[in-house]
PDB file of C-alpha atoms in Angstrom:
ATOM      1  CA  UNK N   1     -18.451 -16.069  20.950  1.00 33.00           C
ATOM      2  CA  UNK N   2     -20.422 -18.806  21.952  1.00 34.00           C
ATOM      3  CA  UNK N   3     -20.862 -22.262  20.056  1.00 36.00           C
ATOM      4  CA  UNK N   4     -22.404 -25.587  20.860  1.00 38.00           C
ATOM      5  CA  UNK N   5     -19.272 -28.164  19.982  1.00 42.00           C
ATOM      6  CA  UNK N   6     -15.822 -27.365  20.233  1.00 42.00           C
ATOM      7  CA  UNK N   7     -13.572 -27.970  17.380  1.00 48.00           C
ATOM      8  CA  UNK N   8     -11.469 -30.219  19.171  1.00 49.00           C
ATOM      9  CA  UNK N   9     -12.657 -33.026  16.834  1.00 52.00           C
ATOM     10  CA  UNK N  10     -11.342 -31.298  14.020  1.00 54.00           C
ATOM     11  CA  UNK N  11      -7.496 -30.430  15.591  1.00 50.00           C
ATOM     12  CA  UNK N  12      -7.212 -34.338  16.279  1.00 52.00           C
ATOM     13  CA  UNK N  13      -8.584 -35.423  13.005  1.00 51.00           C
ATOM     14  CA  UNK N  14      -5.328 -34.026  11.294  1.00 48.00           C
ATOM     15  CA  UNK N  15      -1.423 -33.993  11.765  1.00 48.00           C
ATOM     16  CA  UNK N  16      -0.268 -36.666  14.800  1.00 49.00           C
ATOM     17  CA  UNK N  17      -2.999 -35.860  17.158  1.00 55.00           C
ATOM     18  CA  UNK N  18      -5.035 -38.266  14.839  1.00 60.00           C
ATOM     19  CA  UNK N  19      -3.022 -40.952  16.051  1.00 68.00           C
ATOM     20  CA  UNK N  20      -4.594 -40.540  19.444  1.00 72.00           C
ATOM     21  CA  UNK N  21      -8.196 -40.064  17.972  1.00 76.00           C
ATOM     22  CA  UNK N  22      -7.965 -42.950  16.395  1.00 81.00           C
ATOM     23  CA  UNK N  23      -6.649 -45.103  19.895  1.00 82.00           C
ATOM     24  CA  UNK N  24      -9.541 -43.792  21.773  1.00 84.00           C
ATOM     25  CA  UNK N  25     -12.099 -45.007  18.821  1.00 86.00           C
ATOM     26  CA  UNK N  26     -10.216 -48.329  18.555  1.00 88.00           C
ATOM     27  CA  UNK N  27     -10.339 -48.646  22.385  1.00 89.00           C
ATOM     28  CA  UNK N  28     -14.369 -47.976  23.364  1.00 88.00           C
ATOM     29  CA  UNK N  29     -15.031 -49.755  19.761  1.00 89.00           C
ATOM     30  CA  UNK N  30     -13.391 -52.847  21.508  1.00 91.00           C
ATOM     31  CA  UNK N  31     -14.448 -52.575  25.296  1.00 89.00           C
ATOM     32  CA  UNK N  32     -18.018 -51.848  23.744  1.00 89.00           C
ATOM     33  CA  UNK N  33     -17.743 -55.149  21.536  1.00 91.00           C
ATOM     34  CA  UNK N  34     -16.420 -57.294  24.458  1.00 90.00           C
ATOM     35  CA  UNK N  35     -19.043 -56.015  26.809  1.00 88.00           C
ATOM     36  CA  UNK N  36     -21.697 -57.007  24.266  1.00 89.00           C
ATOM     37  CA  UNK N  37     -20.380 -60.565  24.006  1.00 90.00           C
ATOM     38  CA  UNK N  38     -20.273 -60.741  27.492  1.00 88.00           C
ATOM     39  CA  UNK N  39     -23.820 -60.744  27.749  1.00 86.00           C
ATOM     40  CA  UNK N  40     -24.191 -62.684  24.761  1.00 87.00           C
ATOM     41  CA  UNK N  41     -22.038 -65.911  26.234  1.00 90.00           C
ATOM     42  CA  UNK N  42     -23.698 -64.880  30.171  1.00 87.00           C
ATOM     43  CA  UNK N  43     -20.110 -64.414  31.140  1.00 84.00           C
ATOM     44  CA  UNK N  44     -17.417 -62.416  31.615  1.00 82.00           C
ATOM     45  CA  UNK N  45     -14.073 -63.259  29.672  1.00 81.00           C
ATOM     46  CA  UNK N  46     -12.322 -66.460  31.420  1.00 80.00           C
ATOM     47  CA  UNK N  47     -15.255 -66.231  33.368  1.00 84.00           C
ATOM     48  CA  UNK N  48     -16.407 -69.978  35.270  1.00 86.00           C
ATOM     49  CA  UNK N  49     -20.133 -70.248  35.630  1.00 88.00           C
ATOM     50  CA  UNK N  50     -22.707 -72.648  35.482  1.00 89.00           C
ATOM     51  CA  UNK N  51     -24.752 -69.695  33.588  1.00 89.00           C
ATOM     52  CA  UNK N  52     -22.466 -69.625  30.677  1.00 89.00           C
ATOM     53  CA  UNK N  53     -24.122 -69.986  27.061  1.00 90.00           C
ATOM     54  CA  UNK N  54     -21.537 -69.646  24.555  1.00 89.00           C
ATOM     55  CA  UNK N  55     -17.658 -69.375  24.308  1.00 89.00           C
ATOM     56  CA  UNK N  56     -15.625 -66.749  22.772  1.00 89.00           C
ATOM     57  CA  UNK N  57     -13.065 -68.274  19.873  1.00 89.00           C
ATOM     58  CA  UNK N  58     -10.102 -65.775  19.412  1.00 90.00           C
ATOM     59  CA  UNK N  59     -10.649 -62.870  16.943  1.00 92.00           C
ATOM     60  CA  UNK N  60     -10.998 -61.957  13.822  1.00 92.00           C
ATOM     61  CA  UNK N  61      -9.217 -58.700  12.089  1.00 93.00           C
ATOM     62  CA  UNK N  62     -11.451 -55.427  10.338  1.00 91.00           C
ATOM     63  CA  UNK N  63     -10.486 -52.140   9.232  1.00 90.00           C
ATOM     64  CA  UNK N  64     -12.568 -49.358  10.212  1.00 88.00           C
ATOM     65  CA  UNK N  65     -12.620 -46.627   8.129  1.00 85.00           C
ATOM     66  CA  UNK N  66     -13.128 -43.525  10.378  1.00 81.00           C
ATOM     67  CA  UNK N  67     -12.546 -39.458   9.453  1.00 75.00           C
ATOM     68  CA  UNK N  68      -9.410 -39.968  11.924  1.00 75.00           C
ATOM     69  CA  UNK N  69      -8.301 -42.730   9.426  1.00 80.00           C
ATOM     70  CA  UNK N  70      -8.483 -46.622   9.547  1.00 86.00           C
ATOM     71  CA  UNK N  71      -8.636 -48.085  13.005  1.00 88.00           C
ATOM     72  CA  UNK N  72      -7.616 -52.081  13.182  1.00 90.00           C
ATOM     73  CA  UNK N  73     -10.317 -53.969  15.435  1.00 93.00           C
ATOM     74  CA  UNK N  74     -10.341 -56.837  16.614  1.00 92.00           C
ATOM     75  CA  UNK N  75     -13.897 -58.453  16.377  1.00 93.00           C
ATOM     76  CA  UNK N  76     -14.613 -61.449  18.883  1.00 93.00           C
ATOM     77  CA  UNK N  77     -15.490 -64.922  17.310  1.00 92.00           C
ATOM     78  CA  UNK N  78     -17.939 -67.362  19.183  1.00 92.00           C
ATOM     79  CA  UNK N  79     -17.927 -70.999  19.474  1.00 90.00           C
ATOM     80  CA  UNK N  80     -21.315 -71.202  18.699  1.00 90.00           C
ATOM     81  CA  UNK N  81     -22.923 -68.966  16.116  1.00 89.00           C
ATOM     82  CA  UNK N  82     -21.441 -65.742  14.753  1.00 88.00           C
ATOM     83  CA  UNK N  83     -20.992 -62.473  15.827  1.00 90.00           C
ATOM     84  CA  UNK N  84     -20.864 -59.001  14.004  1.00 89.00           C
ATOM     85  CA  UNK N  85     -20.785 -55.434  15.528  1.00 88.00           C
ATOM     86  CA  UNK N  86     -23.977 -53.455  14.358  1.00 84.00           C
ATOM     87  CA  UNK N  87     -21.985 -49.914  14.198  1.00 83.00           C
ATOM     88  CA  UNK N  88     -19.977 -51.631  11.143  1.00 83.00           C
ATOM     89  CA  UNK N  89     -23.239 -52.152   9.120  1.00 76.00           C
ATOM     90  CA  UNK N  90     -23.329 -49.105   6.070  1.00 67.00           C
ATOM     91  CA  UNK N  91     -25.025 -46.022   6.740  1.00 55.00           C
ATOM     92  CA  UNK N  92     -24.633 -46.465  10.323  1.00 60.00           C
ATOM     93  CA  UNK N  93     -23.919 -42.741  12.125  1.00 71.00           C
ATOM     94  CA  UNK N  94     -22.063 -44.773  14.954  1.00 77.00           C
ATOM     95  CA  UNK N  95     -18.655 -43.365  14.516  1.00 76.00           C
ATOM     96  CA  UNK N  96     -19.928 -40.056  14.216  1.00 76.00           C
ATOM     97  CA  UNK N  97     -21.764 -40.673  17.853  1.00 79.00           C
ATOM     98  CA  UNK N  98     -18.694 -42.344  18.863  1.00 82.00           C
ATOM     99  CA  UNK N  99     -15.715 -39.244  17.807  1.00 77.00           C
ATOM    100  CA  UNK N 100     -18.703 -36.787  20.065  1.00 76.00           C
ATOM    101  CA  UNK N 101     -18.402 -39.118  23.016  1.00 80.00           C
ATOM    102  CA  UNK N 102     -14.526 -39.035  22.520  1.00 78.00           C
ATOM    103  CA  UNK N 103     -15.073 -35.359  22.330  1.00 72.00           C
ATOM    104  CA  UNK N 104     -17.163 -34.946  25.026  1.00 74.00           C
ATOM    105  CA  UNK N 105     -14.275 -36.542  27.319  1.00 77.00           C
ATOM    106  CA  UNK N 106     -12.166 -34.052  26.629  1.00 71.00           C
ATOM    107  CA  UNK N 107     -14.368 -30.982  27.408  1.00 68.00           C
ATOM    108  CA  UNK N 108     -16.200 -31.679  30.516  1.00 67.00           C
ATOM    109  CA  UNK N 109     -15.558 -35.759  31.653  1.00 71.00           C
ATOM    110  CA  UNK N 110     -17.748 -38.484  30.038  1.00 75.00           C
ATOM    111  CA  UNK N 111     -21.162 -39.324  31.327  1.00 78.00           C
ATOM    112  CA  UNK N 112     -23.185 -42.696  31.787  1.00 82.00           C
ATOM    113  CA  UNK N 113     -26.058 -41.237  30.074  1.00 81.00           C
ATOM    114  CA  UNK N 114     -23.705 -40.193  27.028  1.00 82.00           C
ATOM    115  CA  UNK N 115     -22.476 -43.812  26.848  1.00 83.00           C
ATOM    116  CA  UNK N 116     -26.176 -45.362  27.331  1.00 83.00           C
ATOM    117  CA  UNK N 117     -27.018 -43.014  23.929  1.00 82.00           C
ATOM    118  CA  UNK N 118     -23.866 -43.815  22.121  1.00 83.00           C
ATOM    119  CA  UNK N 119     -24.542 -47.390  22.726  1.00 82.00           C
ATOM    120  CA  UNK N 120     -27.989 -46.790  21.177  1.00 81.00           C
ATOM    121  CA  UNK N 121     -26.596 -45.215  18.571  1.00 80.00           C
ATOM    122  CA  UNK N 122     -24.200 -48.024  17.673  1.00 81.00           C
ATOM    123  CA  UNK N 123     -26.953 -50.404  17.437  1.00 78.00           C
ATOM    124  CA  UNK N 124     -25.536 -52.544  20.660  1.00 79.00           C
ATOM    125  CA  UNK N 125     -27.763 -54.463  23.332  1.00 75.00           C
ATOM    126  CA  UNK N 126     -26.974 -56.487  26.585  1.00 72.00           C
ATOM    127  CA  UNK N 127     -24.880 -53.971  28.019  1.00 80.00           C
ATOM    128  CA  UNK N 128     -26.023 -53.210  31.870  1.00 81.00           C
ATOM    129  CA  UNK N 129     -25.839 -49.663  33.687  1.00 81.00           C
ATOM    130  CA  UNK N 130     -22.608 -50.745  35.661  1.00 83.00           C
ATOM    131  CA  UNK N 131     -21.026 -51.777  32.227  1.00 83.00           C
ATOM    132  CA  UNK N 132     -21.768 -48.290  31.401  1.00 82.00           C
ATOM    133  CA  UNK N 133     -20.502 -46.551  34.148  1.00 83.00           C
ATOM    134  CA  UNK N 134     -17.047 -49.183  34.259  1.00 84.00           C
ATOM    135  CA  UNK N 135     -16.196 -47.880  30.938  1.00 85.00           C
ATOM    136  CA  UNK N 136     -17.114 -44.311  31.539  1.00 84.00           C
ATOM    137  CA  UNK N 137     -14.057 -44.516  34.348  1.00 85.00           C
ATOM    138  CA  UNK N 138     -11.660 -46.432  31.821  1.00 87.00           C
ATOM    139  CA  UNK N 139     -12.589 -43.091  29.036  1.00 85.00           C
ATOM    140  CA  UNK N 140     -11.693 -41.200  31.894  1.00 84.00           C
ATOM    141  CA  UNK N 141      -8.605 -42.078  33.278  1.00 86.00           C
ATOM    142  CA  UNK N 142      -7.350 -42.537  29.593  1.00 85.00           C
ATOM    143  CA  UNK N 143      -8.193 -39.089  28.601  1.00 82.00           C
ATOM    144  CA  UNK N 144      -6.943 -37.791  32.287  1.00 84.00           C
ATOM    145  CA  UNK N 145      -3.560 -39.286  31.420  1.00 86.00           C
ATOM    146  CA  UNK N 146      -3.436 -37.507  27.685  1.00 83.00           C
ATOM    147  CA  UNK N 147      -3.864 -34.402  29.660  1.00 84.00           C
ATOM    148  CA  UNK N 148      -1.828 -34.346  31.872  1.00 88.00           C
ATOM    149  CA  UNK N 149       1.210 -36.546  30.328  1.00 88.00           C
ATOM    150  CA  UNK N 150       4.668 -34.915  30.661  1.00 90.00           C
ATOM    151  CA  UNK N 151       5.660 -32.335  27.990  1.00 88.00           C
ATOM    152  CA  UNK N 152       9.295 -32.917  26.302  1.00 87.00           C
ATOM    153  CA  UNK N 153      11.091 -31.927  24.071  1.00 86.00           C
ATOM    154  CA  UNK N 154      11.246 -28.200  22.305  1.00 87.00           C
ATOM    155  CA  UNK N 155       8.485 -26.606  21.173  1.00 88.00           C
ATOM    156  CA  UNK N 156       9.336 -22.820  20.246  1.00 89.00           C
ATOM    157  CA  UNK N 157       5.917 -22.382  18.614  1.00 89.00           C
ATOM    158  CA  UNK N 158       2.877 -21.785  21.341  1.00 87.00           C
ATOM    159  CA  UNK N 159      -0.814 -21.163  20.421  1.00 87.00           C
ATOM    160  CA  UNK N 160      -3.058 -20.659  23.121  1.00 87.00           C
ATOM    161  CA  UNK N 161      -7.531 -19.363  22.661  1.00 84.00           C
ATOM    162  CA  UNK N 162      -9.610 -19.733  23.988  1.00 83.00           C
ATOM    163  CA  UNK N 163     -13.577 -20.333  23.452  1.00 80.00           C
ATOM    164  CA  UNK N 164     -16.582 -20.825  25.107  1.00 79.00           C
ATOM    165  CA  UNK N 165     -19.055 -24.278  24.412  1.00 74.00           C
ATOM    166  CA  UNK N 166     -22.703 -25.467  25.966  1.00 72.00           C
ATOM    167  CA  UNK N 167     -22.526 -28.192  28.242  1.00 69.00           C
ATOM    168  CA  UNK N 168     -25.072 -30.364  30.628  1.00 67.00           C
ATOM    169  CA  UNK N 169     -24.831 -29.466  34.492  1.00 67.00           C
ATOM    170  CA  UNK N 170     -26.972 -30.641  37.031  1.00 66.00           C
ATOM    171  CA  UNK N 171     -29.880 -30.868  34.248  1.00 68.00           C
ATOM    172  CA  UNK N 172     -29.126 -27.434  32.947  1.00 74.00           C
ATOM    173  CA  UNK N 173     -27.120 -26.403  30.089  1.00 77.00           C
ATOM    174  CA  UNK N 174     -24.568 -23.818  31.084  1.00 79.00           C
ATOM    175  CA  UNK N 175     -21.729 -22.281  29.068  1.00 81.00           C
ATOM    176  CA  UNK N 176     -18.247 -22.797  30.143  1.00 80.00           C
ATOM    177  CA  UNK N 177     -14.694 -21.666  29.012  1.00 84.00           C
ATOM    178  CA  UNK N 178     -12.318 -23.714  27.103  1.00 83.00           C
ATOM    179  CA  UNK N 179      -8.739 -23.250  27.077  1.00 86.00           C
ATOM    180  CA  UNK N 180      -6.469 -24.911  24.194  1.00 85.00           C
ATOM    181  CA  UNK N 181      -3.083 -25.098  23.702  1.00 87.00           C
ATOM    182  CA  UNK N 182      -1.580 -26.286  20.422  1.00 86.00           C
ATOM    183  CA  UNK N 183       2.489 -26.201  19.871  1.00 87.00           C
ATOM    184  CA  UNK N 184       4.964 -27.182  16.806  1.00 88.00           C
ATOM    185  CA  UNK N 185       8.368 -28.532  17.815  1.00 87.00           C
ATOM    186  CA  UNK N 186      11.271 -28.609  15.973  1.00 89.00           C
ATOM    187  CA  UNK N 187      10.595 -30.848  14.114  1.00 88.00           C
ATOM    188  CA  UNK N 188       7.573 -29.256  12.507  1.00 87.00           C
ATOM    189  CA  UNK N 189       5.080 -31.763  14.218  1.00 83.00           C
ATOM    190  CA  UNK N 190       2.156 -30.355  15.434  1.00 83.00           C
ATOM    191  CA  UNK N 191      -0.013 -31.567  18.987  1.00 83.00           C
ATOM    192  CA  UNK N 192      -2.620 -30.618  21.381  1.00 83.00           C
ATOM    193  CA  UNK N 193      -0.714 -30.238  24.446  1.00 86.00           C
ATOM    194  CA  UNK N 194      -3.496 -28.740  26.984  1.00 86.00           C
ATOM    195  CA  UNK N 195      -6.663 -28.340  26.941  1.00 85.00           C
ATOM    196  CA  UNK N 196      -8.645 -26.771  30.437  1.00 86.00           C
ATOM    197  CA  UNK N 197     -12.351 -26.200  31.234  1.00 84.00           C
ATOM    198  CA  UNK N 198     -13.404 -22.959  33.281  1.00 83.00           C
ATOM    199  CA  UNK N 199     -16.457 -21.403  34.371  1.00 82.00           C
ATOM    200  CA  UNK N 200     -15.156 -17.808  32.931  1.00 83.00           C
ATOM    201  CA  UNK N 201     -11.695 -16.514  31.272  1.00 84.00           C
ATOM    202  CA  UNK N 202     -10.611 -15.254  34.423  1.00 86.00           C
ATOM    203  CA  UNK N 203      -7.257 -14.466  35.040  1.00 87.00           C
ATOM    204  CA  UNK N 204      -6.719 -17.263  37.726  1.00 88.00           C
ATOM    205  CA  UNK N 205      -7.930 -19.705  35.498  1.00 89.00           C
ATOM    206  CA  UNK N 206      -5.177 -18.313  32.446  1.00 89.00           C
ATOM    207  CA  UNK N 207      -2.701 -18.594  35.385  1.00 89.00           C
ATOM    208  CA  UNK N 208      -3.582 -22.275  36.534  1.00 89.00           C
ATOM    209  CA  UNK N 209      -3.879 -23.531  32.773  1.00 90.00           C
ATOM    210  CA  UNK N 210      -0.434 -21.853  32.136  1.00 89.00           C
ATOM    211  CA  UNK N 211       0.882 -23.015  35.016  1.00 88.00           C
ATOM    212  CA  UNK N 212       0.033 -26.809  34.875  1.00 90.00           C
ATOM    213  CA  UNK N 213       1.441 -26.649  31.040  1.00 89.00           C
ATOM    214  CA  UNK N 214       5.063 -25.405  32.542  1.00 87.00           C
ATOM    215  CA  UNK N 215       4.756 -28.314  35.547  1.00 88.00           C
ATOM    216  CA  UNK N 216       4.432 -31.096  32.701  1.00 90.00           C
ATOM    217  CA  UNK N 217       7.272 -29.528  30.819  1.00 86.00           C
ATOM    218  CA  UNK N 218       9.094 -30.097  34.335  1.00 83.00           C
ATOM    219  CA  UNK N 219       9.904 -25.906  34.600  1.00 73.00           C
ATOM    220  CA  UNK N 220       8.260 -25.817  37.792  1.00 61.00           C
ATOM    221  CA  UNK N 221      10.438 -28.009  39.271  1.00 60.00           C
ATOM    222  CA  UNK N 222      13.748 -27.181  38.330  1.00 60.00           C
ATOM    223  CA  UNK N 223      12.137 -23.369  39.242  1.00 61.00           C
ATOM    224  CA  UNK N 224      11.475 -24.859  42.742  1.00 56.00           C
ATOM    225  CA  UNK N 225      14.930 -26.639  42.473  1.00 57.00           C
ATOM    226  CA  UNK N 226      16.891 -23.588  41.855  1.00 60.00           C
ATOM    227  CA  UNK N 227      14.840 -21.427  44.156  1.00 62.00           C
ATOM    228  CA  UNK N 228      15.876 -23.552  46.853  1.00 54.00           C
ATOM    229  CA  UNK N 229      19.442 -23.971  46.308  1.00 58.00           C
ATOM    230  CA  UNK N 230      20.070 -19.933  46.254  1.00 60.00           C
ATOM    231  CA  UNK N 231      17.647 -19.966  49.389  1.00 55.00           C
ATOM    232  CA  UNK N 232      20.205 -22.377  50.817  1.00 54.00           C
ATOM    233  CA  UNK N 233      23.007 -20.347  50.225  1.00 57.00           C
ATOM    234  CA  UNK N 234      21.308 -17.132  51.612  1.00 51.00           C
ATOM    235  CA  UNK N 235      19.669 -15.704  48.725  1.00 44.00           C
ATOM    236  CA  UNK N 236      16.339 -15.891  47.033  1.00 42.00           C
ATOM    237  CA  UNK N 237      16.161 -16.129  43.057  1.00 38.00           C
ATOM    238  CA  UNK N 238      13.365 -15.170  41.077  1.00 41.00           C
ATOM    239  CA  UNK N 239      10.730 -17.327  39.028  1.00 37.00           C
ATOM    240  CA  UNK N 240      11.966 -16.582  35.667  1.00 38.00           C
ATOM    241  CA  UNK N 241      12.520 -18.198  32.273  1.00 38.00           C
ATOM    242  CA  UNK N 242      16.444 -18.207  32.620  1.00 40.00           C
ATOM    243  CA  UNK N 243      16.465 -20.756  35.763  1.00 42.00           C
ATOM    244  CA  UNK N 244      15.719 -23.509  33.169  1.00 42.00           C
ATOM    245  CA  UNK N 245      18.260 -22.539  30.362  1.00 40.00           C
TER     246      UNK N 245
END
């Protein structure tokens, strides 16, 4: 089946994966604020030049209520005037725009021209095209290291679909597959632990996904490991399970 959004959204808005929902919100809500007062003050933080307007004065604490719960901002203060994010006014849509972004990330890498709408959408000005495309890369690398972060601990319970969502390429909107994998350790705690993008379900995708999932759960090393070791000693081993026990 086909859909237009994943429901990634909704498998980090409950259980611990909320936690990370609501870092990623907290984190572009901030870089978007200080790149905003940036232009505001005509500098960059700690920034010396003769260009310089106004002066940033420490912070000032606000809860943002969000569907992934209450994320603690920090708001910049000014020397000279005030300052107050537009995306906190009421009514505003802007966390909705900014969980999609988030979203986006996940499924198919963050673009400038998503950022340049979301910072429409949050009612912000002054931020330039290489802003944009600085904190594309800092989305990026933070969502590349959720992704592929080591796997520990025990998780007996494994559920892996698959699904298939729209996405922009090259101007054209094309429909890829996406791979998720969802455990529950022990302890009864529930998190994403992999999530892939594919241009089909075909088996050597399955086998990469599956593959990368036992390399950050470090079972393709001690695989390699013990491989090596019989090889040493004049006998091969095979991949299995066991070698890890």
């Amino acid at each position: 089946m086909t859909i237009d959004k994943i429901a990634l959204q909704e498998l980090l808005e409950k259980g611990p994966d909320a936690d990370l929902l609501r870092e990623m919100i907290g984190f572009v809500a901030e870089r978007l604020m200080a790149l905003e007062v940036e232009g505001l003050c005509s500098a960059g933080h700690g920034e010396r030049t003769p260009a310089r307007t106004n002066q940033r004065n420490g912070f000032r604490e606000r809860a943002w209520d969000t569907r992934a719960g209450a994320v603690a901002l920090g708001i910049p203060k000014l020397r000279k005037g005030s300052y107050f994010p537009g995306f906190l006014e009421p009514r505003r849509t802007a966390e909705k725009a900014l969980t999609a972004v988030i979203q986006e990330a996940y499924v198919q890498g963050i673009s400038t021209r998503s950022v340049d709408d979301l910072v429409k959408a949050m009612g912000m000005t002054g931020i330039s095209k290489s802003q944009v495309s600085r904190l594309c890369q800092e989305i990026d690398v933070r969502v590349g290291a959720f992704l592929d972060r080591p796997i520990e601990g025990d998780w007996p319970y494994l559920w892996i679909d698959a699904t298939y969502v729209k996405v922009r390429e090259a101007g054209r909107i094309v429909s890829v597959a996406v791979i998720i994998a969802v455990a529950v350790n022990t302890d009864g705690r529930r998190e994403v632990l992999g999530l892939a993008v594919g241009p089909s379900e075909a088996e050597p995708f399955w086998t990469a996904f599956l593959r990368s999932l036992l390399r950050r759960a470090g079972v393709l090393k001690a695989r390699h490991e013990a491989r090596l070791a019989k090889k040493l000693q004049g006998s091969a081993v095979p991949l299995s399970t066991e070698e890890t026990a």
